[in-house]
Amino acid sequence: MEIDPFIFRLSIFILSIFIGYYVVWSVTPSLHTPLMSVTNAISSVIIVGAIIAALAGDSINVFDTANIFGFLAIILAAINIFGGFLVTQRMLAMYKKKKDKK
Amino acid sequence: MISVNLLAIFYLISGVLFILALRGLSSPETSRKGNLYGIIGMALAIGVTIMSVGNFSYGFLYLIIFLSIGGSIGAFIAFKIPMTAMPELVAGFHSLVGLAAVFVAISAFLNPEVFNLGTPGNIKVASLIEMSLGAAIGAITFTGSIIAFLKLRGIMSGSPITFYGQHYLNLILGISLVALISYLCITQMNSLFWTIIVISLLVGVLLIIPIGGADMPVVISMLNSYSGWAAAGIGFTLENTALIITGALVGSSGAILSYIMCKGMNRSFFNVILGGWGANDQTSTSSSQQQKKPVKNGNADDAAFLMKNASSVIIVPGYGMAVAQAQHALREMVDALKKNGVKVSYAIHPVAGRMPGHMNVLLAEANVPYDEVFELEEINNDFANCDVAYVIGANDVTNPVAKSDPQSPIYGMPVLDVEKSKSVLFVKRSLSPGYAGIDNDLFYRDNTLMLFADAKKMTEEIVKSL
């Protein structure tokens, strides 16, 4: 009997939950807001599904119903990716130590 | 075209980069590098996906156009948004992730061949479960985040909206979602899929409206978690490792943050979710005793005098500071104090502000070095040795009643031991109770001086008289 590939994905999923658990507990509380904005940005990796959906089908019929949903998802995810990473960058740039005075 | 195996390895790499991005946040020094890892991971995932589809026709052109439209909107928001509005922004972003998950699920449902999931009307059962779960959680995240956004933005009242039978309705809707998903797997009917999405959208609204404004930190964290689980659900459908890893990371991250927030308020997660707190006992408590007790009332000069002659001052900021935009004035005050040789530190309660870590960002924005800012456990013992505690825009998180009165709704909540310092300066507009709706005993203590004014104006006046 071969193992269903689903089980492998489930293993990755469960192990990642544990990784997430330990990694997030080690995040310093003062960076919890950047943590939220960056998790927001990375969860938009859902864009890969959107890209596949948008580019599916033949090249003449670009805007099939399924494709349209893909394109819409691309816009939404792109807002999130750029917005999320940039706002995180902006926040992190503000955290300064006592020593380096500007 | 790249091979499926190579593609999977690339997705794995970007998943690892995302883990490193979160790992970087363990300290501010490594965080910027972490963010860079995240960006690289994302670019890699997008790049290899485009390569794998290998369709460089008109569709590709539109892809670039839509990507740039979204990207510019996102970049514009990221640069324009004031730091006080971070909670709304994050809530808004969550709603977009949720909606994107719904859209991807819809398009996988309409066109399953592209994702190797079978043919329309004959989709693999496992995939069908995964995509309907992804779509349902995504839809809940979408409408839930919109309600949270409206509440945070003040467009919708922060007070909990409850009605008779609310929990039963939610229960029924929840059960019907499970039933619909099972039925969908048997019949593969299109209409069922749409019904699932519509019901989930409704559940999202119903889930968030009963939760009060003070509980927003929990709500935002919870929705953060949901957006992760939605992504993971879609990841299973698309058999994509990057999405599964990320979904799990984000899901557990949001769950941990919700836990930390609940603990900061000494409330159970279910208590928050079921909502309605602060609606009933807001008016009933102690409005009569309030007038009887004497309050010491001071002005900016008194405060300046006290602090100038102190050797150490601890500042306790709360959401009121953010509302009054007082963080810059506060920093000026601290600078003036430091010139006088006063040792100043900041004490931050876990649930200060409207989202986890909100106060820290605001202080960082005002150029406060992060090594002067301390968490509750780190600094709580220092209050006993401190001359002046300057409470600005915080209230419930300093209330000693949480330690003494088992009857109090906030009993057991960890609080900052502000009352142990030699004198307490309390900047507040009036004696009105805070979000928890309870009177703060601290106002009537002998060592408390109330400064009745807008947080920003008062701080500016203190700066002047220093």
Coordinates of C-alpha atoms in Angstrom, one line a residue:
Chain A
M1 CA 0.0 0.0 0.0
E2 CA 1.3 3.4 -0.9
I3 CA 0.9 6.3 1.4
D4 CA -1.6 8.9 0.1
P5 CA 0.3 12.2 -0.7
F6 CA -2.4 13.9 1.4
I7 CA -0.7 12.4 4.5
F8 CA 2.6 14.0 3.5
R9 CA 0.9 17.4 3.2
L10 CA -0.8 16.8 6.5
S11 CA 2.5 16.0 8.1
I12 CA 4.0 19.2 6.7
F13 CA 1.0 21.1 8.0
I14 CA 1.1 19.7 11.5
L15 CA 4.9 20.2 11.8
S16 CA 4.6 23.7 10.5
I17 CA 2.0 24.5 13.2
F18 CA 4.6 23.4 15.8
I19 CA 7.3 25.5 14.1
G20 CA 5.0 28.4 14.1
Y21 CA 4.2 27.8 17.8
Y22 CA 7.8 27.9 18.9
V23 CA 8.9 30.7 16.6
V24 CA 6.0 33.0 17.5
W25 CA 6.6 32.5 21.2
S26 CA 10.1 33.7 20.8
V27 CA 8.9 36.9 19.1
T28 CA 9.5 39.8 21.5
P29 CA 6.2 41.4 22.6
S30 CA 7.3 44.8 21.4
L31 CA 7.3 43.5 17.8
H32 CA 3.8 42.0 17.9
T33 CA 2.4 44.6 15.6
P34 CA 5.0 44.0 12.9
L35 CA 4.4 40.3 13.5
M36 CA 0.8 40.7 12.5
S37 CA 1.5 42.8 9.5
V38 CA 4.2 40.4 8.2
T39 CA 2.1 37.4 8.8
N40 CA -0.5 39.2 6.8
A41 CA 1.9 39.7 4.0
I42 CA 3.1 36.2 3.9
S43 CA -0.4 34.7 4.0
S44 CA -0.9 36.4 0.7
V45 CA 1.3 33.7 -0.8
I46 CA -2.2 32.6 -1.8
I47 CA -1.4 34.6 -4.8
V48 CA 0.2 31.5 -6.3
G49 CA -3.2 29.9 -6.6
A50 CA -4.6 33.1 -8.0
I51 CA -1.8 33.2 -10.7
I52 CA -2.5 29.6 -11.7
A53 CA -6.2 30.3 -11.9
A54 CA -5.8 33.5 -13.8
L55 CA -3.4 32.1 -16.5
A56 CA -5.4 29.0 -17.0
G57 CA -7.1 28.2 -20.3
D58 CA -6.2 29.2 -23.8
S59 CA -4.6 32.5 -24.8
I60 CA -7.6 33.8 -26.8
N61 CA -10.2 33.6 -24.0
V62 CA -8.3 35.4 -21.3
F63 CA -11.3 36.4 -19.3
D64 CA -13.2 33.2 -18.6
T65 CA -15.2 33.4 -15.3
A66 CA -12.7 31.3 -13.4
N67 CA -9.9 33.5 -14.8
I68 CA -11.6 36.7 -13.6
F69 CA -11.8 35.4 -10.1
G70 CA -8.1 34.6 -10.4
F71 CA -7.3 38.1 -11.6
L72 CA -9.4 39.7 -8.8
A73 CA -7.6 37.5 -6.2
I74 CA -4.2 38.7 -7.7
I75 CA -5.2 42.3 -7.1
L76 CA -6.3 41.7 -3.5
A77 CA -3.2 39.6 -2.7
A78 CA -0.9 42.1 -4.4
I79 CA -2.3 44.9 -2.2
N80 CA -1.6 42.8 0.8
I81 CA 1.9 41.6 -0.2
F82 CA 3.2 45.1 -1.0
G83 CA 1.2 46.8 1.7
G84 CA 2.1 44.2 4.3
F85 CA 5.8 44.0 3.7
L86 CA 6.3 47.8 3.2
V87 CA 4.4 48.8 6.3
T88 CA 6.4 46.2 8.2
Q89 CA 9.6 47.6 6.8
R90 CA 8.4 51.1 7.8
M91 CA 7.6 50.1 11.3
L92 CA 10.8 48.1 11.9
A93 CA 12.9 51.0 10.6
M94 CA 11.5 53.1 13.6
Y95 CA 12.8 50.7 16.3
K96 CA 16.0 52.3 17.4
K97 CA 18.4 51.6 20.3
K98 CA 19.5 54.2 22.8
K99 CA 23.0 54.4 21.5
D100 CA 22.6 55.3 17.9
K101 CA 21.3 58.8 18.2
K102 CA 20.4 60.5 15.0
Chain B
M1 CA 8.3 25.1 -17.8
I2 CA 9.9 23.7 -14.7
S3 CA 9.4 20.2 -13.4
V4 CA 6.8 19.6 -10.7
N5 CA 9.4 18.3 -8.3
L6 CA 11.7 21.3 -8.8
L7 CA 8.7 23.6 -8.3
A8 CA 7.8 21.8 -5.1
I9 CA 11.4 22.4 -3.8
F10 CA 11.2 26.1 -4.6
Y11 CA 7.9 26.3 -2.7
L12 CA 9.6 24.6 0.2
I13 CA 12.4 27.1 0.1
S14 CA 10.0 30.0 0.2
G15 CA 8.2 28.3 3.1
V16 CA 11.5 28.2 5.0
L17 CA 12.2 31.8 4.2
F18 CA 8.9 32.7 5.7
I19 CA 9.8 30.8 8.9
L20 CA 13.0 32.8 9.0
A21 CA 11.0 36.0 8.5
L22 CA 9.1 35.3 11.7
R23 CA 12.2 34.1 13.5
G24 CA 13.8 37.4 12.8
L25 CA 11.2 39.2 14.8
S26 CA 12.7 37.8 18.0
S27 CA 14.7 41.0 18.3
P28 CA 14.5 44.4 16.6
E29 CA 18.1 44.0 15.3
T30 CA 17.4 40.9 13.3
S31 CA 13.9 41.9 12.3
R32 CA 14.7 43.9 9.3
K33 CA 16.7 41.1 7.8
G34 CA 13.8 38.8 8.6
N35 CA 11.5 41.0 6.6
L36 CA 13.9 40.8 3.7
Y37 CA 13.8 37.0 3.9
G38 CA 10.0 37.3 3.7
I39 CA 10.1 39.4 0.6
I40 CA 12.6 37.1 -1.1
G41 CA 10.4 34.1 -0.2
M42 CA 7.4 35.8 -1.7
A43 CA 9.2 36.9 -4.9
L44 CA 10.5 33.3 -5.3
A45 CA 7.0 31.8 -4.9
I46 CA 5.5 34.3 -7.4
G47 CA 8.4 33.9 -9.8
V48 CA 8.4 30.1 -10.0
T49 CA 4.6 30.0 -10.2
I50 CA 4.7 32.2 -13.3
M51 CA 7.4 30.1 -14.8
S52 CA 5.6 26.9 -14.1
V53 CA 2.4 28.0 -15.9
G54 CA 4.6 29.2 -18.7
N55 CA 1.8 31.0 -20.4
F56 CA 3.4 34.2 -21.6
S57 CA 0.4 35.4 -23.8
Y58 CA -2.1 38.1 -23.1
G59 CA -2.9 36.6 -19.8
F60 CA 0.6 37.2 -18.6
L61 CA 0.3 40.8 -19.7
Y62 CA -2.9 41.2 -17.6
L63 CA -1.2 39.4 -14.7
I64 CA 1.6 42.1 -14.7
I65 CA -1.0 44.9 -15.0
F66 CA -3.1 43.6 -12.1
L67 CA -0.1 42.8 -10.0
S68 CA 1.1 46.4 -10.5
I69 CA -2.3 47.9 -9.7
G70 CA -2.6 45.9 -6.5
G71 CA 1.1 46.6 -5.7
S72 CA 0.8 50.3 -6.1
I73 CA -2.4 50.5 -4.0
G74 CA -0.6 48.5 -1.3
A75 CA 2.5 50.6 -1.4
F76 CA 0.5 53.8 -1.4
I77 CA -1.4 52.6 1.7
A78 CA 1.7 51.4 3.4
F79 CA 3.4 54.8 3.1
K80 CA 0.4 56.9 3.9
I81 CA -1.1 55.1 6.8
P82 CA -0.5 56.8 10.2
M83 CA 0.8 54.5 12.9
T84 CA -2.2 55.1 15.1
A85 CA -4.3 53.5 12.4
M86 CA -2.4 50.2 12.3
P87 CA -5.2 48.2 13.9
E88 CA -7.6 49.2 11.2
L89 CA -5.0 48.6 8.5
V90 CA -4.3 45.1 9.7
A91 CA -8.0 44.3 10.0
G92 CA -8.4 45.6 6.4
F93 CA -5.6 43.5 5.1
H94 CA -7.0 40.4 6.8
S95 CA -10.3 41.0 5.0
L96 CA -8.4 41.0 1.7
V97 CA -6.6 37.7 2.4
G98 CA -10.0 36.2 3.3
L99 CA -11.6 37.4 0.1
A100 CA -8.6 36.3 -2.0
A101 CA -9.0 32.8 -0.5
V102 CA -12.6 32.8 -1.4
F103 CA -11.9 33.9 -5.0
V104 CA -9.2 31.3 -5.5
A105 CA -11.5 28.6 -4.1
I106 CA -14.3 29.7 -6.5
S107 CA -12.0 29.6 -9.4
A108 CA -10.7 26.2 -8.4
F109 CA -14.3 25.0 -8.1
L110 CA -15.3 26.4 -11.5
N111 CA -12.2 25.2 -13.3
P112 CA -10.8 22.2 -11.4
E113 CA -8.8 20.8 -14.4
V114 CA -6.2 23.5 -14.1
F115 CA -5.4 22.4 -10.6
N116 CA -5.6 18.7 -11.4
L117 CA -8.6 18.3 -9.1
G118 CA -10.9 16.5 -11.5
T119 CA -13.6 17.9 -13.8
P120 CA -16.5 20.2 -13.0
G121 CA -19.2 18.2 -11.4
N122 CA -16.7 15.5 -10.7
I123 CA -14.2 17.0 -8.3
K124 CA -12.2 14.8 -6.0
V125 CA -14.0 14.6 -2.6
A126 CA -10.9 15.5 -0.6
S127 CA -10.2 18.5 -2.7
L128 CA -13.9 19.5 -2.5
I129 CA -13.7 19.4 1.3
E130 CA -10.5 21.4 1.3
M131 CA -11.7 24.1 -1.0
S132 CA -15.0 24.5 0.7
L133 CA -13.3 24.8 4.1
G134 CA -10.8 27.3 2.6
A135 CA -13.7 29.3 1.1
A136 CA -15.8 29.1 4.3
I137 CA -12.9 30.3 6.6
G138 CA -11.9 32.8 4.0
A139 CA -15.4 34.2 3.8
I140 CA -15.7 34.4 7.6
T141 CA -12.4 36.2 7.8
F142 CA -13.5 38.6 5.1
T143 CA -16.8 39.8 6.6
G144 CA -15.4 39.5 10.2
S145 CA -12.5 41.7 9.4
I146 CA -14.7 44.2 7.7
I147 CA -16.8 44.5 10.9
A148 CA -13.6 44.7 12.9
F149 CA -12.3 47.4 10.6
L150 CA -15.6 49.4 10.9
K151 CA -15.5 49.2 14.6
L152 CA -11.9 50.2 14.9
R153 CA -12.4 53.0 12.5
G154 CA -15.3 54.3 14.6
I155 CA -17.7 54.0 11.6
M156 CA -19.6 51.4 13.6
S157 CA -20.1 51.7 17.3
G158 CA -17.7 49.7 19.4
S159 CA -20.4 48.6 21.8
P160 CA -21.4 44.9 21.5
I161 CA -24.5 44.1 19.4
T162 CA -26.4 41.2 20.9
F163 CA -29.8 39.8 20.4
Y164 CA -31.9 37.0 21.7
G165 CA -30.8 33.6 20.5
Q166 CA -27.6 34.8 18.9
H167 CA -25.5 31.9 20.1
Y168 CA -28.2 29.4 18.9
L169 CA -28.3 31.1 15.5
N170 CA -24.5 30.8 15.2
L171 CA -24.7 27.2 16.3
I172 CA -27.3 26.4 13.7
L173 CA -25.4 28.2 11.0
G174 CA -22.2 26.3 12.0
I175 CA -24.0 23.0 11.9
S176 CA -25.6 23.8 8.6
L177 CA -22.2 24.6 7.1
V178 CA -20.9 21.2 8.0
A179 CA -24.0 19.6 6.6
L180 CA -23.8 21.6 3.4
I181 CA -20.1 20.7 2.9
S182 CA -20.9 17.0 3.3
Y183 CA -23.9 17.3 1.0
L184 CA -21.7 19.1 -1.5
C185 CA -19.3 16.2 -1.5
I186 CA -22.0 13.8 -2.3
T187 CA -23.9 15.7 -4.9
Q188 CA -21.3 18.1 -6.4
M189 CA -24.0 20.7 -6.8
N190 CA -22.9 24.2 -7.7
S191 CA -25.6 25.9 -5.8
L192 CA -24.4 24.3 -2.6
F193 CA -21.0 25.7 -3.0
W194 CA -22.4 29.2 -3.3
T195 CA -24.7 28.7 -0.3
I196 CA -21.7 27.7 1.8
I197 CA -20.0 30.9 0.9
V198 CA -23.0 33.1 1.6
I199 CA -23.6 31.4 5.0
S200 CA -20.0 31.8 5.9
L201 CA -20.1 35.5 5.0
L202 CA -23.1 35.8 7.4
V203 CA -21.3 33.9 10.1
G204 CA -18.3 36.3 9.9
V205 CA -20.6 39.2 10.6
L206 CA -22.5 37.5 13.4
L207 CA -19.3 36.4 15.0
I208 CA -17.8 39.8 15.4
I209 CA -20.7 42.1 16.1
P210 CA -21.2 40.9 19.7
I211 CA -17.6 41.7 20.6
G212 CA -17.0 45.0 22.3
G213 CA -14.4 47.6 21.4
A214 CA -12.1 46.7 24.4
D215 CA -11.8 43.2 23.1
M216 CA -10.5 44.3 19.7
P217 CA -6.9 43.1 20.3
V218 CA -8.3 39.6 20.7
V219 CA -10.5 39.9 17.6
I220 CA -7.7 41.1 15.4
S221 CA -5.4 38.3 16.5
M222 CA -8.2 35.8 16.0
L223 CA -8.9 37.0 12.5
N224 CA -5.2 36.9 11.8
S225 CA -5.3 33.2 12.8
Y226 CA -8.4 32.6 10.6
S227 CA -6.7 34.1 7.5
G228 CA -3.9 31.6 8.1
W229 CA -6.2 28.6 8.3
A230 CA -8.0 29.8 5.1
A231 CA -4.6 30.0 3.3
A232 CA -3.8 26.5 4.6
G233 CA -7.1 25.1 3.4
I234 CA -6.4 26.5 -0.1
G235 CA -2.9 25.2 0.2
F236 CA -4.2 21.6 0.6
T237 CA -6.5 22.1 -2.4
L238 CA -3.7 23.3 -4.6
E239 CA -1.2 20.8 -3.1
N240 CA 1.1 23.7 -2.5
T241 CA 3.7 23.4 0.2
A242 CA 4.5 27.1 0.5
L243 CA 0.8 27.8 1.2
I244 CA 0.4 25.0 3.7
I245 CA 3.5 26.0 5.6
T246 CA 2.5 29.7 5.6
G247 CA -1.0 29.0 6.6
A248 CA 0.1 26.9 9.5
L249 CA 2.6 29.6 10.6
V250 CA 0.1 32.4 10.4
G251 CA -2.7 30.3 11.9
S252 CA -0.6 29.5 15.0
S253 CA 0.8 33.0 15.2
G254 CA -2.7 34.5 15.4
A255 CA -3.8 31.9 17.9
I256 CA -0.9 32.6 20.2
L257 CA -1.5 36.3 20.0
S258 CA -5.1 35.8 20.9
Y259 CA -4.1 33.7 23.8
I260 CA -1.6 36.4 25.0
M261 CA -4.3 39.0 24.7
C262 CA -6.9 37.0 26.6
K263 CA -4.4 36.3 29.3
G264 CA -3.6 40.0 29.5
M265 CA -7.3 40.5 30.3
N266 CA -7.7 37.4 32.4
R267 CA -10.5 36.2 30.2
S268 CA -11.1 33.0 28.5
F269 CA -11.1 32.9 24.7
F270 CA -14.7 31.7 24.7
N271 CA -15.8 34.4 27.0
V272 CA -14.5 37.0 24.5
I273 CA -16.0 35.2 21.5
L274 CA -19.4 34.9 23.1
G275 CA -19.1 38.6 23.7
G276 CA -21.4 41.1 25.3
W277 CA -19.0 42.1 28.1
G278 CA -19.2 45.6 29.4
A279 CA -22.7 46.1 28.0
N280 CA -24.6 45.4 31.2
D281 CA -22.5 46.6 34.1
Q282 CA -21.2 49.7 32.5
T283 CA -23.6 52.1 34.3
S284 CA -24.4 50.2 37.4
T285 CA -21.1 50.3 39.2
S286 CA -20.3 52.9 41.8
S287 CA -21.4 56.1 40.2
S288 CA -22.7 57.2 43.5
Q289 CA -19.6 56.6 45.6
Q290 CA -17.6 58.3 42.9
Q291 CA -18.8 61.8 43.9
K292 CA -18.2 61.2 47.6
K293 CA -14.6 60.4 47.5
P294 CA -12.2 63.3 47.4
V295 CA -9.8 63.6 44.5
K296 CA -6.5 65.5 44.4
N297 CA -6.5 67.7 41.4
G298 CA -3.3 69.1 40.0
N299 CA -2.0 71.2 37.1
A300 CA 0.9 71.0 34.8
D301 CA 3.2 73.0 37.1
D302 CA 2.6 70.6 39.9
A303 CA 3.4 67.7 37.7
A304 CA 6.5 69.3 36.3
F305 CA 7.7 70.0 39.8
L306 CA 7.1 66.5 41.0
M307 CA 8.8 64.9 38.0
K308 CA 11.8 67.3 37.9
N309 CA 12.6 66.4 41.5
A310 CA 12.2 62.7 41.0
S311 CA 15.1 60.4 40.4
S312 CA 13.1 57.9 38.4
V313 CA 9.9 58.2 36.5
I314 CA 7.9 55.4 34.8
I315 CA 5.5 56.2 32.0
V316 CA 2.4 54.1 31.5
P317 CA 0.9 54.8 28.1
G318 CA -2.4 53.5 27.0
Y319 CA -4.8 53.8 24.1
G320 CA -5.8 57.4 25.2
M321 CA -2.2 58.5 24.3
A322 CA -2.7 57.2 20.8
V323 CA -6.1 58.9 20.5
A324 CA -4.7 62.2 21.6
Q325 CA -1.6 61.7 19.4
A326 CA 0.4 62.6 22.5
Q327 CA 3.4 60.3 21.8
H328 CA 5.6 63.0 20.3
A329 CA 4.9 65.5 23.1
L330 CA 5.5 62.7 25.6
R331 CA 9.0 62.1 24.1
E332 CA 9.8 65.8 24.4
M333 CA 8.8 65.7 28.0
V334 CA 11.0 62.7 28.6
D335 CA 13.9 64.4 26.9
A336 CA 13.5 67.4 29.1
L337 CA 13.4 65.1 32.2
K338 CA 16.5 63.3 31.1
K339 CA 18.3 66.6 30.8
N340 CA 17.5 67.0 34.5
G341 CA 19.0 63.7 35.3
V342 CA 15.8 61.8 35.8
K343 CA 15.8 58.1 34.9
V344 CA 12.8 57.4 32.7
S345 CA 11.4 54.1 31.5
Y346 CA 8.1 53.1 29.9
A347 CA 5.8 50.3 31.1
I348 CA 3.5 48.6 28.6
H349 CA 0.6 46.4 29.5
P350 CA 0.0 43.5 27.0
V351 CA -3.4 44.8 26.1
A352 CA -2.6 48.5 26.0
G353 CA -3.8 49.9 22.7
R354 CA -6.1 48.2 20.1
M355 CA -3.8 45.5 18.9
P356 CA -0.8 43.5 20.2
G357 CA 2.3 45.7 20.4
H358 CA 0.5 48.8 19.3
M359 CA 2.0 51.1 22.0
N360 CA 5.5 49.9 21.2
V361 CA 5.1 51.0 17.5
L362 CA 3.7 54.4 18.5
L363 CA 6.6 55.0 20.9
A364 CA 9.1 53.8 18.3
E365 CA 7.6 56.2 15.9
A366 CA 8.2 59.0 18.4
N367 CA 11.8 58.0 18.4
V368 CA 11.7 56.4 21.8
P369 CA 14.5 53.8 22.0
Y370 CA 13.1 50.3 22.3
D371 CA 15.4 49.5 25.2
E372 CA 13.7 52.0 27.4
V373 CA 10.3 50.3 26.8
F374 CA 9.5 47.4 29.1
E375 CA 6.8 44.7 29.3
L376 CA 4.6 44.2 32.4
E377 CA 6.6 41.4 33.9
E378 CA 9.9 43.1 33.3
I379 CA 9.0 46.4 35.0
N380 CA 6.3 45.6 37.5
N381 CA 8.7 45.3 40.5
D382 CA 10.3 48.7 39.7
F383 CA 7.2 50.7 40.6
A384 CA 8.0 50.2 44.3
N385 CA 11.3 52.0 43.8
C386 CA 10.0 54.7 41.5
D387 CA 9.2 58.2 42.5
V388 CA 6.6 59.2 39.9
A389 CA 4.4 57.1 37.7
Y390 CA 3.0 59.1 34.8
V391 CA -0.2 57.4 33.5
I392 CA -1.2 58.7 30.2
G393 CA -4.3 57.4 28.5
A394 CA -4.3 54.1 30.4
N395 CA -6.9 53.2 33.0
D396 CA -8.1 49.7 33.6
V397 CA -4.6 48.2 33.2
T398 CA -3.6 50.1 36.3
N399 CA -6.6 49.4 38.5
P400 CA -5.5 47.8 41.8
V401 CA -9.0 46.5 42.2
A402 CA -8.0 43.6 39.9
K403 CA -5.8 42.4 42.7
S404 CA -8.0 43.0 45.7
D405 CA -11.7 42.6 44.8
P406 CA -12.8 39.2 43.7
Q407 CA -16.2 40.7 42.8
S408 CA -14.7 43.0 40.2
P409 CA -15.1 41.9 36.5
I410 CA -11.4 42.5 36.0
Y411 CA -10.3 40.5 39.1
G412 CA -7.3 38.5 38.3
M413 CA -6.2 40.5 35.3
P414 CA -2.5 41.3 35.5
V415 CA -2.2 45.0 36.2
L416 CA 0.7 47.4 36.5
D417 CA 1.5 48.1 40.1
V418 CA 1.3 51.8 39.6
E419 CA 0.0 52.5 43.1
K420 CA 3.3 51.3 44.6
S421 CA 5.2 54.3 43.3
K422 CA 5.7 57.3 45.6
S423 CA 3.3 59.5 43.6
V424 CA 1.1 58.8 40.6
L425 CA 0.2 61.4 38.0
F426 CA -2.9 60.4 36.2
V427 CA -3.6 62.3 33.0
K428 CA -7.3 61.9 32.1
R429 CA -10.1 64.0 30.8
S430 CA -12.5 63.1 33.5
L431 CA -13.2 60.6 36.2
S432 CA -15.2 58.4 33.9
P433 CA -14.5 54.7 34.1
G434 CA -12.5 52.9 31.4
Y435 CA -13.7 50.2 29.0
A436 CA -14.3 47.7 31.6
G437 CA -16.9 50.1 33.1
I438 CA -15.4 50.1 36.6
D439 CA -14.2 52.8 38.8
N440 CA -10.5 53.1 39.3
D441 CA -9.6 53.0 42.9
L442 CA -6.3 54.7 42.1
F443 CA -8.0 58.1 41.5
Y444 CA -8.8 58.5 45.2
R445 CA -5.5 57.4 46.6
D446 CA -3.5 59.9 48.7
N447 CA -0.5 59.7 46.4
T448 CA -2.4 60.2 43.2
L449 CA -2.6 63.6 41.5
M450 CA -5.2 63.8 38.8
L451 CA -4.4 66.0 35.8
F452 CA -7.7 66.6 34.1
A453 CA -6.9 67.5 30.5
D454 CA -6.3 66.2 27.0
A455 CA -3.3 64.0 27.2
K456 CA -1.4 65.9 24.5
K457 CA -2.2 69.4 25.8
M458 CA -1.3 68.4 29.4
T459 CA 2.0 66.9 28.3
E460 CA 2.9 69.9 26.2
E461 CA 2.2 72.2 29.2
I462 CA 4.4 70.1 31.4
V463 CA 7.1 70.4 28.8
K464 CA 6.7 74.2 28.9
S465 CA 6.9 74.4 32.7
L466 CA 9.9 72.0 32.9

